[in-house]
């Protein structure tokens, strides 16, 4: 299964992105996992 998150760092053209991620501590195993983001739109401002 090809995940949409792979478009962020897969392929030769995304080598700079992978080098940045390796520089901040991501391993190859981390990059093999899907990228998941969690957010909410709740606000306390009225």
mmCIF file of C-alpha atoms in Angstrom:
data_model
loop_
_atom_site.group_PDB
_atom_site.id
_atom_site.type_symbol
_atom_site.label_atom_id
_atom_site.label_comp_id
_atom_site.label_asym_id
_atom_site.label_seq_id
_atom_site.Cartn_x
_atom_site.Cartn_y
_atom_site.Cartn_z
ATOM 1 C CA UNK A 1 0.000 0.000 0.000
ATOM 2 C CA UNK A 2 1.393 3.383 -0.986
ATOM 3 C CA UNK A 3 0.722 6.003 1.673
ATOM 4 C CA UNK A 4 0.238 9.685 0.747
ATOM 5 C CA UNK A 5 2.772 10.639 3.438
ATOM 6 C CA UNK A 6 5.510 8.931 1.379
ATOM 7 C CA UNK A 7 5.297 11.843 -1.067
ATOM 8 C CA UNK A 8 6.991 13.956 1.616
ATOM 9 C CA UNK A 9 10.293 12.087 1.549
ATOM 10 C CA UNK A 10 10.335 9.264 -1.059
ATOM 11 C CA UNK A 11 12.369 9.487 -4.261
ATOM 12 C CA UNK A 12 15.548 11.211 -5.395
ATOM 13 C CA UNK A 13 13.939 14.637 -5.566
ATOM 14 C CA UNK A 14 13.103 14.479 -1.834
ATOM 15 C CA UNK A 15 16.655 13.677 -0.681
ATOM 16 C CA UNK A 16 17.058 17.125 0.970
ATOM 17 C CA UNK A 17 13.914 16.498 3.038
ATOM 18 C CA UNK A 18 15.238 13.103 4.152
ATOM 19 C CA UNK A 19 18.605 14.583 5.106
ATOM 20 C CA UNK A 20 16.831 17.227 7.216
ATOM 21 C CA UNK A 21 14.745 14.554 8.954
ATOM 22 C CA UNK A 22 17.866 12.477 9.633
ATOM 23 C CA UNK A 23 19.562 15.590 11.003
ATOM 24 C CA UNK A 24 16.833 16.172 13.578
ATOM 25 C CA UNK A 25 16.951 12.589 14.779
ATOM 26 C CA UNK A 26 14.652 10.494 12.570
ATOM 27 C CA UNK A 27 15.972 7.039 11.676
ATOM 28 C CA UNK A 28 15.238 5.013 8.550
ATOM 29 C CA UNK A 29 12.799 2.976 10.632
ATOM 30 C CA UNK A 30 10.971 6.175 11.620
ATOM 31 C CA UNK A 31 10.673 7.208 7.974
ATOM 32 C CA UNK A 32 9.229 3.796 7.066
ATOM 33 C CA UNK A 33 6.233 4.430 9.343
ATOM 34 C CA UNK A 34 3.259 6.547 8.224
ATOM 35 C CA UNK A 35 3.180 10.234 9.137
ATOM 36 C CA UNK A 36 0.112 11.001 11.265
ATOM 37 C CA UNK A 37 -0.993 14.408 12.471
ATOM 38 C CA UNK A 38 -3.625 15.092 15.120
ATOM 39 C CA UNK A 39 -5.384 18.425 15.512
ATOM 40 C CA UNK A 40 -8.603 19.850 16.830
ATOM 41 C CA UNK A 41 -10.559 22.989 16.090
ATOM 42 C CA UNK A 42 -11.882 23.619 19.584
ATOM 43 C CA UNK A 43 -11.245 27.090 20.944
ATOM 44 C CA UNK A 44 -11.956 28.739 24.295
ATOM 45 C CA UNK A 45 -12.187 32.220 22.813
ATOM 46 C CA UNK A 46 -15.668 33.702 22.520
#
